[in-house]
Coordinates of C-alpha atoms and ligand atoms in Angstrom, one line a residue:
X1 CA -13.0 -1.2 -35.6
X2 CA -11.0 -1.8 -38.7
X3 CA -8.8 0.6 -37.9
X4 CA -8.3 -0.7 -34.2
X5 CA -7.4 -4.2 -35.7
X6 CA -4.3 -3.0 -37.6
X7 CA -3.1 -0.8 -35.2
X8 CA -3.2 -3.9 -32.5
X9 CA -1.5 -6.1 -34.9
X10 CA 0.8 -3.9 -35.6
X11 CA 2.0 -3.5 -32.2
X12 CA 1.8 -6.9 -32.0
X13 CA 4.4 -8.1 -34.7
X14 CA 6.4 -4.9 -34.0
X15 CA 6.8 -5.5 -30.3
X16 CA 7.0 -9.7 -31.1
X17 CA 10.0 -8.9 -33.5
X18 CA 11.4 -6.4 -30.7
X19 CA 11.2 -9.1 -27.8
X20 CA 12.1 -11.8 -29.5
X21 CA 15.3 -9.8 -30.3
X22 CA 15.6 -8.7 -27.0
X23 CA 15.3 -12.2 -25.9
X24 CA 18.3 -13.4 -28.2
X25 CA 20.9 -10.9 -26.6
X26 CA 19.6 -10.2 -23.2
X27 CA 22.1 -11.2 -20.9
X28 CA 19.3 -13.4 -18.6
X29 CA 18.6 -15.9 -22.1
X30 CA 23.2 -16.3 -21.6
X31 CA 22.5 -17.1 -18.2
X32 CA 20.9 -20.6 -18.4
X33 CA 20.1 -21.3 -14.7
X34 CA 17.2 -19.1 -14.1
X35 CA 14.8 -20.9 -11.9
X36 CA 12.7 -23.2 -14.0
X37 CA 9.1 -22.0 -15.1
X38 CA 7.0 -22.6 -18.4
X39 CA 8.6 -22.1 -21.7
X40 CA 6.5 -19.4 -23.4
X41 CA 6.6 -17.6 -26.9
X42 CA 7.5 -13.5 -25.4
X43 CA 5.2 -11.7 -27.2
X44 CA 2.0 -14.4 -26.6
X45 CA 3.3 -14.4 -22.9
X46 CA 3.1 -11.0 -22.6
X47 CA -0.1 -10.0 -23.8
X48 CA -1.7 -13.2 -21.8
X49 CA 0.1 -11.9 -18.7
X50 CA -0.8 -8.1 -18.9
X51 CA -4.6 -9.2 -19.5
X52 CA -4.6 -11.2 -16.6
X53 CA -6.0 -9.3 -13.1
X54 CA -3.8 -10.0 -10.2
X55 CA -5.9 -12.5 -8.8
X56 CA -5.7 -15.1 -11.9
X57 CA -2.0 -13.9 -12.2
X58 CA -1.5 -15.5 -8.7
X59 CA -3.8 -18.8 -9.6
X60 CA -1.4 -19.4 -12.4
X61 CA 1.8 -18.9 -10.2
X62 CA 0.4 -21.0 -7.6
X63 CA -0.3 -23.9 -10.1
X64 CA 3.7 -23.4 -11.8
X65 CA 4.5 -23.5 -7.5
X66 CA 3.0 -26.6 -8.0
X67 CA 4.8 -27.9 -10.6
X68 CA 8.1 -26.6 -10.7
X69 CA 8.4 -25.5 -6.4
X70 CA 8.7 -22.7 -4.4
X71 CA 10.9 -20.2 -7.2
X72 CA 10.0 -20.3 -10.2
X73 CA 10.8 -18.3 -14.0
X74 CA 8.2 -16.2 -16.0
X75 CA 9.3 -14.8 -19.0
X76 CA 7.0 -11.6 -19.7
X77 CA 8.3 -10.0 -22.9
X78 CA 12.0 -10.2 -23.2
X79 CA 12.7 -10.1 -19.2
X80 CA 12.9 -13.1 -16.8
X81 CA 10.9 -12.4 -13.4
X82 CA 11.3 -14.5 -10.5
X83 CA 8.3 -15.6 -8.2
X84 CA 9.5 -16.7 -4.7
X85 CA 6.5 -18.4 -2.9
X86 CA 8.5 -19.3 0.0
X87 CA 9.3 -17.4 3.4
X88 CA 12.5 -19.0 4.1
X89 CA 14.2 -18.3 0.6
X90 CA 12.3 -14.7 0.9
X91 CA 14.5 -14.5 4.4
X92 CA 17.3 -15.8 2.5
X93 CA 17.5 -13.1 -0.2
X94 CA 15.5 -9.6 1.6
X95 CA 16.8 -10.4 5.6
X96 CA 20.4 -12.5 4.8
X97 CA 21.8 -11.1 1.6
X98 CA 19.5 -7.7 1.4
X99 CA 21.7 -5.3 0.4
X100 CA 21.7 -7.7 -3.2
X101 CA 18.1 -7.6 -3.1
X102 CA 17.0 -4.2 -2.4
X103 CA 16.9 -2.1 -5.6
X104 CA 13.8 -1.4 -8.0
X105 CA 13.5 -2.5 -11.5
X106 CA 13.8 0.4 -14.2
X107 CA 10.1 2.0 -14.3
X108 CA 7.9 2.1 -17.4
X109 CA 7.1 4.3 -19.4
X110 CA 3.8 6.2 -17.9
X111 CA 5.5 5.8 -14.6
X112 CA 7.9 8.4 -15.3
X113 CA 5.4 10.7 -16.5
X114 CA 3.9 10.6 -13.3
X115 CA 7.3 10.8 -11.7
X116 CA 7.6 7.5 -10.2
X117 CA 11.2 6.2 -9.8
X118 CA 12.2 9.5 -8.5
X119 CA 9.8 8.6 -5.4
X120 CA 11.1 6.0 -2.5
X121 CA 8.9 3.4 -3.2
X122 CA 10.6 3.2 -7.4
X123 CA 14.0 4.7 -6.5
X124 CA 17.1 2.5 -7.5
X125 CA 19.0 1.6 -4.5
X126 CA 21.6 4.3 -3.9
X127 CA 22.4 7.9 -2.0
X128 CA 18.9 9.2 -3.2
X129 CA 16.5 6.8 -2.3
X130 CA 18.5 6.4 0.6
X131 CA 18.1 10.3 2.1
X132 CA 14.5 10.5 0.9
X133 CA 13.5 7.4 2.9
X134 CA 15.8 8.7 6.1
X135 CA 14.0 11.9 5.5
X136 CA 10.2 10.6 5.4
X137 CA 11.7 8.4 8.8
X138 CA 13.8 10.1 10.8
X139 CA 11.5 13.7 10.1
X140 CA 8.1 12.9 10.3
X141 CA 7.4 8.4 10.8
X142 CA 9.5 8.7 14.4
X143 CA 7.5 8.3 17.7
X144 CA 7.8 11.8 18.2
X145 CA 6.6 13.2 15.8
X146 CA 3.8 11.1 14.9
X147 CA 2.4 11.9 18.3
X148 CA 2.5 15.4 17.3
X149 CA -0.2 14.9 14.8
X150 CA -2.4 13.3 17.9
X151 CA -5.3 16.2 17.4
X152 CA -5.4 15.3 13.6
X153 CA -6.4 11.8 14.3
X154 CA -9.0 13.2 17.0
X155 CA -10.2 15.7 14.7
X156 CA -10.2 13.1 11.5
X157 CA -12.0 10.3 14.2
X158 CA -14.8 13.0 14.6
X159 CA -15.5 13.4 11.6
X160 CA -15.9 9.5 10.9
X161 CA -18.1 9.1 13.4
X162 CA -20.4 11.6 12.5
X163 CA -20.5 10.2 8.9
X164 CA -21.2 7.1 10.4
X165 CA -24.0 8.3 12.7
X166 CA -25.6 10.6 9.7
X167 CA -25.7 7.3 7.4
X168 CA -27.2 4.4 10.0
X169 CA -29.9 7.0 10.9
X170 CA -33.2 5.0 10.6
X171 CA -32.1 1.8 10.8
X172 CA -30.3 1.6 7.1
X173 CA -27.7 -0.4 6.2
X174 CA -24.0 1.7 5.8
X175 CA -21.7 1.3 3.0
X176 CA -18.7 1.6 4.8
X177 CA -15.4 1.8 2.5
X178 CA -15.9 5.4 1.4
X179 CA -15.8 6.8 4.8
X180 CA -12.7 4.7 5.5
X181 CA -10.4 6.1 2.6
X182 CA -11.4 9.6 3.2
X183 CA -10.3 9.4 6.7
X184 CA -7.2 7.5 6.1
X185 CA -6.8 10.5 3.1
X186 CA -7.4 13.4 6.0
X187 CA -4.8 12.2 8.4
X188 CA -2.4 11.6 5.5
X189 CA -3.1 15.0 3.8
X190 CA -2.3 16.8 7.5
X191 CA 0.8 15.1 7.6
X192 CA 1.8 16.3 4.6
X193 CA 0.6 19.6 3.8
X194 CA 0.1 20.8 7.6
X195 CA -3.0 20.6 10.1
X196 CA -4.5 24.0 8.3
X197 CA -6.7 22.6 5.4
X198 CA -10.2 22.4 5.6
X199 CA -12.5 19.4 4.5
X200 CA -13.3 20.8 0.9
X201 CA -9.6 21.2 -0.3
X202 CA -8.9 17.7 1.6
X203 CA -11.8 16.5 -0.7
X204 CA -10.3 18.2 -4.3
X205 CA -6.7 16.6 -3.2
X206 CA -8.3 12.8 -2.8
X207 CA -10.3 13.9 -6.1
X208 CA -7.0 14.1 -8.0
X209 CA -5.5 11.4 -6.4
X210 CA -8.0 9.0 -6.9
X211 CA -8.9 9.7 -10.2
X212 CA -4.5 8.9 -11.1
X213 CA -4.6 6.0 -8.4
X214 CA -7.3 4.2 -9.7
X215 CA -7.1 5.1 -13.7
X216 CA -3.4 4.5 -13.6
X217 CA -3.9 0.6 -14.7
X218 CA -5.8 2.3 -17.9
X219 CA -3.0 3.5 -19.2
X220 CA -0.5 0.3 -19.2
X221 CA -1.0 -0.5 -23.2
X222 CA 0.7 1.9 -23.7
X223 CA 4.3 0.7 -22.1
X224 CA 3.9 -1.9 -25.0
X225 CA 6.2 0.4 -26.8
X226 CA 6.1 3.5 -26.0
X227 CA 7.6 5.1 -29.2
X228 CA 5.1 3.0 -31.4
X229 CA 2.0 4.1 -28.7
X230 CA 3.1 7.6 -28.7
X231 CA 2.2 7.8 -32.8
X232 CA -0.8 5.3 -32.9
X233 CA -2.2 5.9 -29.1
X234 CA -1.4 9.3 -29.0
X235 CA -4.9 10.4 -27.1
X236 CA -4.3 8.0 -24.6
X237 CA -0.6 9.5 -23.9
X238 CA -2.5 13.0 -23.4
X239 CA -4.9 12.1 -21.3
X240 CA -2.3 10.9 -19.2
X241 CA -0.1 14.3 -19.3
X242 CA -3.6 15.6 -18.3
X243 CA -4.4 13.8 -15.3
X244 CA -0.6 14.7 -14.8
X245 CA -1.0 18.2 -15.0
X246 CA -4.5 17.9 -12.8
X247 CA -2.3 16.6 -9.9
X248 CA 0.0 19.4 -10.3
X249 CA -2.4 22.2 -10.3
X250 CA -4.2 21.6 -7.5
X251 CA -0.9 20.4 -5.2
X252 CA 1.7 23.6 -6.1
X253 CA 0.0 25.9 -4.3
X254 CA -0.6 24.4 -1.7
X255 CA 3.3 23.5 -1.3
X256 CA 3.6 27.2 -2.1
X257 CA 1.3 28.1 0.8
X258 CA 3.1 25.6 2.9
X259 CA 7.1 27.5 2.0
X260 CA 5.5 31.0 2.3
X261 CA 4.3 30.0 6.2
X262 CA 6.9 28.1 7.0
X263 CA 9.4 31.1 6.1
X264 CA 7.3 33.9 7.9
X265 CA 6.5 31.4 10.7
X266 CA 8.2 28.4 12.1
X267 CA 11.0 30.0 13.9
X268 CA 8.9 32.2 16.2
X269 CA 5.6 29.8 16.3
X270 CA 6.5 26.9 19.0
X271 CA 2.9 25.6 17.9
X272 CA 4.0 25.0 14.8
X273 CA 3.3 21.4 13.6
X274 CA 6.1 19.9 10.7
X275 CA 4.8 18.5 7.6
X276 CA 6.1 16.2 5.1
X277 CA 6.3 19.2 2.7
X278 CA 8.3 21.6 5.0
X279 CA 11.5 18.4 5.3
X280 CA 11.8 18.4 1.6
X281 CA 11.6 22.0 0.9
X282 CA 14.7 21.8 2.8
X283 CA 16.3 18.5 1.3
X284 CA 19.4 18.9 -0.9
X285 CA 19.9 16.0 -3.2
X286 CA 23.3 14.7 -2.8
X287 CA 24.6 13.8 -6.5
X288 CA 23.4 16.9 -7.8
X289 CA 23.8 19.1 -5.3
X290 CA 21.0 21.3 -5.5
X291 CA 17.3 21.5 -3.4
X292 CA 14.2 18.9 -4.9
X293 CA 12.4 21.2 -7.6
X294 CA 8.4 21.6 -7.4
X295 CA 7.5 18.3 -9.7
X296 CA 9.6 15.7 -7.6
X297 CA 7.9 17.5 -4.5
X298 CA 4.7 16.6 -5.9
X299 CA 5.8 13.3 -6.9
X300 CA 6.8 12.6 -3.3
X301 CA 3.6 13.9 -1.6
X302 CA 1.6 11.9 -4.0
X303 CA 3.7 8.8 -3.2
X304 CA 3.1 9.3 0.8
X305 CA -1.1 10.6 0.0
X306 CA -1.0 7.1 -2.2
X307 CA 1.2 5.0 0.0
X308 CA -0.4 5.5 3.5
X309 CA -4.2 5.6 2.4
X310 CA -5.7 3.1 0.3
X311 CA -3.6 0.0 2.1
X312 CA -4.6 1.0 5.3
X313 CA -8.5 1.8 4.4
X314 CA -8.7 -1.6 2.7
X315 CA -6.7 -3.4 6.3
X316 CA -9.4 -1.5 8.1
X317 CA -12.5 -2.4 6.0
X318 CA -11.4 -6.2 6.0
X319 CA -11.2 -6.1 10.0
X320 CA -14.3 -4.3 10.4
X321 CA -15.7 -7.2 7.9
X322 CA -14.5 -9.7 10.1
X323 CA -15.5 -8.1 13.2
X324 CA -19.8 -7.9 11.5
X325 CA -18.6 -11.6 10.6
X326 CA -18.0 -13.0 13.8
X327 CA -19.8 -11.4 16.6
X328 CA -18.1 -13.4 19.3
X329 CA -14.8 -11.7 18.2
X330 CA -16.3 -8.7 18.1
X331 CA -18.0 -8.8 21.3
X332 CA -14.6 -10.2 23.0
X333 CA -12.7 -7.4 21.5
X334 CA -15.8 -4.8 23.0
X335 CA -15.0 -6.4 26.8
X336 CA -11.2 -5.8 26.3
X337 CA -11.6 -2.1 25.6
X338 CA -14.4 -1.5 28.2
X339 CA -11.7 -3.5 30.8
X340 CA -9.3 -0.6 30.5
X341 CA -12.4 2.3 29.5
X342 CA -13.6 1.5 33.0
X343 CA -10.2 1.6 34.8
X344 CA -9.1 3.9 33.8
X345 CA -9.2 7.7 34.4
X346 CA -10.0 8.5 30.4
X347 CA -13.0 10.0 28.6
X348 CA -15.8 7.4 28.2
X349 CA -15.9 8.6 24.3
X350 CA -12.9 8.2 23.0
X351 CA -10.4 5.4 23.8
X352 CA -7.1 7.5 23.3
X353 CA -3.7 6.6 21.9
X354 CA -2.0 6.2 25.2
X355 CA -4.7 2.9 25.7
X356 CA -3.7 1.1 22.9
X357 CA -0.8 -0.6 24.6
X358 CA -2.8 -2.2 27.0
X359 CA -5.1 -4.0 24.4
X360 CA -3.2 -7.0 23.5
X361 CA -6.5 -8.7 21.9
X362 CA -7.0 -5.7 20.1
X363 CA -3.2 -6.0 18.2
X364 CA -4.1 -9.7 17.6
X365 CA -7.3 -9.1 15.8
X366 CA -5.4 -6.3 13.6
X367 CA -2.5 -8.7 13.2
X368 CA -4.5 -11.1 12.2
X369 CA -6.4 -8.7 9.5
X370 CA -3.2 -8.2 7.9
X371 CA -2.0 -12.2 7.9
X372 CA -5.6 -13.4 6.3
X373 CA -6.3 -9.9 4.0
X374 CA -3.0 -8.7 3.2
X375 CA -3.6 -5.4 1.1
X376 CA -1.0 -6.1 -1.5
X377 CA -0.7 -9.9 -2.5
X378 CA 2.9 -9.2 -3.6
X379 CA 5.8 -6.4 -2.2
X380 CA 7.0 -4.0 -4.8
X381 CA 9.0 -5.6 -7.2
X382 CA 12.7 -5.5 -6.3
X383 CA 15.5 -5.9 -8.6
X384 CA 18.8 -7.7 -7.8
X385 CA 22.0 -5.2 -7.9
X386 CA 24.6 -8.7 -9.6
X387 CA 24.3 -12.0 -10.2
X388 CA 23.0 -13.6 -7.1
X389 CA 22.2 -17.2 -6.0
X390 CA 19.0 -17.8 -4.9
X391 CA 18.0 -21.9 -3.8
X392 CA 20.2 -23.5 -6.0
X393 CA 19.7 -21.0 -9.0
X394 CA 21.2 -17.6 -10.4
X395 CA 19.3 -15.0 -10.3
X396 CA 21.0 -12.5 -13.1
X397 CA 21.7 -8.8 -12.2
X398 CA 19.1 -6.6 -13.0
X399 CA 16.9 -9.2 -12.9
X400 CA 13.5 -8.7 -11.4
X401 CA 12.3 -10.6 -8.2
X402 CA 8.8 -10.6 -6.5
X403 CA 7.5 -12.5 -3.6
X404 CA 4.2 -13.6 -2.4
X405 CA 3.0 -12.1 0.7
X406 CA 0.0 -13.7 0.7
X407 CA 0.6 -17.1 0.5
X408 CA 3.6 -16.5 2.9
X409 CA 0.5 -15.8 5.7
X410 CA -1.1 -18.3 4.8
X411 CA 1.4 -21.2 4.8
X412 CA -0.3 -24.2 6.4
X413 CA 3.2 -25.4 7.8
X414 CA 3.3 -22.1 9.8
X415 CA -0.9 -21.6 10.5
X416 CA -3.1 -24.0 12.1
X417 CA -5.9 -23.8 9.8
X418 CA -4.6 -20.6 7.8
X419 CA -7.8 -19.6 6.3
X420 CA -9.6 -19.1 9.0
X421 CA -9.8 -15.5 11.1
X422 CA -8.5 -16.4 14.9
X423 CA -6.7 -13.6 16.0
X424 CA -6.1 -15.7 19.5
X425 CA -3.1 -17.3 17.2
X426 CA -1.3 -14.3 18.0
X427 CA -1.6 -14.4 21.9
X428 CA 1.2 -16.5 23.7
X429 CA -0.4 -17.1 26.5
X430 CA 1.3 -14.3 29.1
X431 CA -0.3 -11.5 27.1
X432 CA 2.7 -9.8 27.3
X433 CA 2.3 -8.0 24.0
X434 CA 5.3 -6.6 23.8
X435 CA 6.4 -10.2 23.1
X436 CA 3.3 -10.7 20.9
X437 CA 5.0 -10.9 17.3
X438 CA 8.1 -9.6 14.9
X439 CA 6.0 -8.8 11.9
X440 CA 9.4 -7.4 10.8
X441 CA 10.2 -10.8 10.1
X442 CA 14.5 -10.1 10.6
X443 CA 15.0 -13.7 12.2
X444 CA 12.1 -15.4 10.4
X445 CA 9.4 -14.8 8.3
X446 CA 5.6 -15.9 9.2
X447 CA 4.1 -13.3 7.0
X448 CA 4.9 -9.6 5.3
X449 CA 2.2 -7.5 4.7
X450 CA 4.5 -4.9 5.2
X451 CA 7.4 -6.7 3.1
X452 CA 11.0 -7.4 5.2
X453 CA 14.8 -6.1 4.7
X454 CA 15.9 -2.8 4.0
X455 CA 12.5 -1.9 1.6
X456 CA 10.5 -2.9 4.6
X457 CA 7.3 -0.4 4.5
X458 CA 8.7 2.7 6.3
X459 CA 4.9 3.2 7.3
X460 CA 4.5 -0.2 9.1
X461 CA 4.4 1.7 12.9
X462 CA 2.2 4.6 11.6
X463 CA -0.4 2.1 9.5
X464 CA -0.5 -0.1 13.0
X465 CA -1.5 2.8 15.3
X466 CA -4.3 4.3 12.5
X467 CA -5.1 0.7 12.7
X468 CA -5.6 0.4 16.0
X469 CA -7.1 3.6 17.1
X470 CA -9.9 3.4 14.4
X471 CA -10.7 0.0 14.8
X472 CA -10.7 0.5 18.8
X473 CA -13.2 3.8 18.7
X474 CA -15.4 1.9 16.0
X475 CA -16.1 -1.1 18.3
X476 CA -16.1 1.3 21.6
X477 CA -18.6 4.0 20.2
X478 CA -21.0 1.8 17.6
X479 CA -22.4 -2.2 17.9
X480 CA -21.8 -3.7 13.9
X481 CA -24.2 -5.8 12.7
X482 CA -24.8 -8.0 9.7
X483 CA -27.2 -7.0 7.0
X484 CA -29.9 -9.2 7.7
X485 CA -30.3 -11.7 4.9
X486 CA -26.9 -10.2 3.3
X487 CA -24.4 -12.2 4.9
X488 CA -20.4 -10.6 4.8
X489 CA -19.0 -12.1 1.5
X490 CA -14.7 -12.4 2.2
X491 CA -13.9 -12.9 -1.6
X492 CA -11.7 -10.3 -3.1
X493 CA -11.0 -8.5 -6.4
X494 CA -7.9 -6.5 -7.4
X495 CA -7.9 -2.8 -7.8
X496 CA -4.8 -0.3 -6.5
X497 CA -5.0 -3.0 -3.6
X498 CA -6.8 -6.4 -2.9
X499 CA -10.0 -5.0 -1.6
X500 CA -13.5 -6.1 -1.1
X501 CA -15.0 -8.1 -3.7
X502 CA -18.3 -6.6 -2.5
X503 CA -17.9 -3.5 -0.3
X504 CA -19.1 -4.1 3.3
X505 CA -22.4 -3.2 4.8
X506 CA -23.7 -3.3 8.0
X507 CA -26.0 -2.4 10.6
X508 CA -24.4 0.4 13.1
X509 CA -25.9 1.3 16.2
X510 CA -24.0 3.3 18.8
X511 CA -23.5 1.4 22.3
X512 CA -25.4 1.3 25.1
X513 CA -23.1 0.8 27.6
Ligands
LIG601 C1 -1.7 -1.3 6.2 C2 -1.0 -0.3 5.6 C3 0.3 -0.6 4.7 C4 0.7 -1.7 4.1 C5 0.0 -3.1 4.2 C6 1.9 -1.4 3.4 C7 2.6 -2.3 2.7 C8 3.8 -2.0 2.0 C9 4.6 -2.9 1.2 C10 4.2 -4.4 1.0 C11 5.6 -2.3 0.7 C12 6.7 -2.8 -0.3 C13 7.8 -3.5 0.4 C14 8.8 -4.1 -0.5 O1 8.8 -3.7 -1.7 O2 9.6 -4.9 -0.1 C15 5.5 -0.9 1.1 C16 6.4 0.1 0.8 C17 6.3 1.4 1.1 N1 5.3 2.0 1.9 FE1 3.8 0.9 2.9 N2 2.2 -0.1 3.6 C18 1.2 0.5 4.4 C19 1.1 1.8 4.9 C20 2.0 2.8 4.6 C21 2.0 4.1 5.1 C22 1.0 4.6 6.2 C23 3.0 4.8 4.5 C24 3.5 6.2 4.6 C25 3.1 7.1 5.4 C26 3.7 3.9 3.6 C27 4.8 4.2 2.8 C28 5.5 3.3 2.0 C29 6.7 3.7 1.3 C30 7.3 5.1 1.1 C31 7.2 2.5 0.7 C32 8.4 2.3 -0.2 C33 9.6 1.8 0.6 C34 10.9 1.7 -0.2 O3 10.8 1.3 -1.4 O4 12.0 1.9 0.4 N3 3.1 2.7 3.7 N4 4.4 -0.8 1.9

């Protein structure tokens, strides 16, 4: 205990004395018209700020909106970071003046251990980030290819329904999130290593994952300072090489496995199925001139395993929730499909992709998930590439910007009654859903669950169809019901994304139709 005090005080007045120099001679203090925000001391700020969960973190920024409006200054440590709470000055700087806008701020510490800012989602803006997002795009997110992982996402639905049958056998209640991300992890993990794996290596992979993913936040002391952390917190810096090393072991050979095929058989094998692996054991990285090595491979797998799975399970579980909340919307949603099961020519079991497009109820209800339960409350940070103006103030370069997606959806000035779920706000009236709604947001913003500008989620099409065919075959092939006396509770708590404050239950029973 003693000996826990000292060291904590000692990284206390070390990294005050290092901030408050830092604060002195960084070039944002020289600046002068930051947007305004609460004087604090650095050091105090910072370990308020770092103790704070995301959810009280955005109660305090809505209160400084509040006081000091719609951009406002947070000093935590030495650097300024900028809130923006508002969708037209988020337009102004991600849509209008993007290309200022659209780099990353330098990564800390444990981030580079794990590899992070030589991923897409941390890369700076420049000729790297820029070929490994055209890769993950043009090679495996384009129409084409994505339909060519069609039996995946049969194969992956099959497998969630039978969980869900096995678990609401004898009239129990189902705990649903659990099934959720290990499907979303399955058709992920075919993506990206190839359609060949079988469910007990799929479940070793999400076991890694997870255990990074969801221990990551653990591990943030120690970006205090690092040099400092790496004498007195050493432990804590191994156990993170560890979990490190974990990842590795378990996701080399199976990129191994994936070069050796690939060699002996994609040229004669017109079956053969591309995976996220096989476009960057081909990628040559432009600076450098030379192919990505095994760690960044593994970097970028984890990024896509990381990226495409726990925001879409959580948007899925918040839907369903809604759906066991308000039967009516349920039920309407239920007569939509069986409009088009019974017209058409299709199997009564499944409703396939090629239905989707003629569900316009069904895209409001998901669009409508995503306004009211964005996964993330806030994009990625960005960083700014020079000194920018941003509603009447300078933003300096390198200076790190963040904006609000959540209370962008839910702007009253924008949403009739913003809190509540009414996924009929996204019908026009000709049902024409082709006109339905830009949630790219390039002439105005309503809402960005996905973000906007040139970091826009490259996953945004991919995450909507996943969306849409799960939630379609869950209300098609099983009635959900609320626990009796257990009624759906909406409220929210922060882990790798805003999920569930309590996990959703309910009663399933398949249709009778
Ligand atoms: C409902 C599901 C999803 C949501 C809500 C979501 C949301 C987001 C958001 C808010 C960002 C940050 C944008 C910014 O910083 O301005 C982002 C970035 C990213 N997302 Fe998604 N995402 C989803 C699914 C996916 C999927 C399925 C994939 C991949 C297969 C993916 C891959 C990425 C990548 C690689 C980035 C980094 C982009 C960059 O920095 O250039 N996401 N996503």
């Amino acid at each position: 205990m003693e000996a826990w005090f000292i060291i904590l005080i000692s990284i206390s007045v070390a990294a005050l004395l290092k901030a408050f120099f830092n604060l002195l001679f960084s070039p944002a203090a020289a600046a002068g018209n930051l947007p305004p925000g609460p004087t604090t001391i650095p050091i105090f700020g910072q370990i308020q700020w770092l103790r704070r969960t995301s959810s009280e973190a955005e109660a305090v920024l809505r209160n400084l909106h509040a006081k000091f409006g719609p951009i406002v200054t947070i000093r935590i440590g030495s650097r300024p970071s900028v809130f923006v709470a508002d969708r037209s000055l988020a337009h102004k700087a991600l849509v209008q003046n993007g290309v200022f806008f659209a780099d990353r701020p330098i990564g800390l510490a444990t981030s580079k251990v794990v590899g992070s800012q030589n991923n897409i989602s941390s890369a700076f803006y420049g000729p790297t980030w820029r070929l490994l997002r055209r890769n993950l795009t043009a090679e495996i997110l384009h129409t084409s290819r994505v339909k060519s992982y069609k039996h995946a996402r049969k194969w992956v639905l099959g497998i969630l329904m039978d969980c869900l049958k096995s678990d609401s056998k004898n009239n129990k209640p189902v705990r649903v999130m659990d099934h959720f991300q290990y499907a979303m992890f399955c058709l992920l993990v075919l993506m990206c290593f190839g359609d060949k794996l079988d469910q007990k290596k799929i479940k070793e992979i999400e076991h890694v994952q997870r255990r990074l993913l969801l221990g990551f936040a653990r591990f943030n002391i120690l970006n205090f300072w690092p040099r400092l952390t790496k004498i007195l917190l050493r432990k804590k810096w191994v156990e993170l090489f560890q979990l490190r090393d974990d990842r590795e072991k378990v996701l080399i050979p199976l990129i191994q496995a994936r070069k050796n095929l690939k060699e002996q058989r994609c040229k004669e094998d017109e079956n053969y199925v591309l995976s996220y692996v096989d476009t960057l054991l081909d990628l040559q990285l432009p600076d450098e001139k030379r192919k990505l090595n095994q760690h960044e491979i593994v970097t970028l797998c984890s990024e896509f395993l990381n990226a495409g799975t726990d925001t879409t399970s959580t948007a899925l579980q918040w839907i369903m929730a809604n759906l066991v909340k308000y039967p009516e919307i349920q039920e309407k949603l239920f007569m939509e499909i069986k409009g088009i099961m019974i017209d058409g020519d299709g199997d009564e079991e499944e409703v396939k992709e090629e239905e989707l497009q003629k569900l316009p109820y069904l895209k409001a209800v998901i669009l409508e998930g995503l306004r009211r339960h964005p996964p993330g409350h806030f994009v990625l940070p960005h960083a700014v590439t020079e000194d920018v103006e941003l509603g009447g103030y300078k933003i300096p370069k390198n200076g790190i910007i963040n904006f609000m997606v959540a209370e962008m959806g839910w702007d009253p000035k924008v949403w009739e009654d913003p809190m509540a779920f009414k996924p009929e706000r996204f019908l026009n009236g000709d049902e024409d859903h082709d006109q339905l709604f830009d949630i790219t947001g390039s002439r105005e913003i309503k809402m960005m669950p996905f973000g906007v500008g040139r970091r826009i989620c490259p996953g945004l099409a991919l995450a909507l169809l996943h969306l849409e065919y799960f939630v379609a075959n869950l209300v098609w092939s099983f009635h959900w019901k609320a626990v009796e006396n257990d009624e759906v509770d909406l409220s929210e708590k922060q882990e790798f994304t805003i999920v569930m404050n309590k996990p959703l239950q309910a009663m399933i029973s398949p249709r009778i139709r």
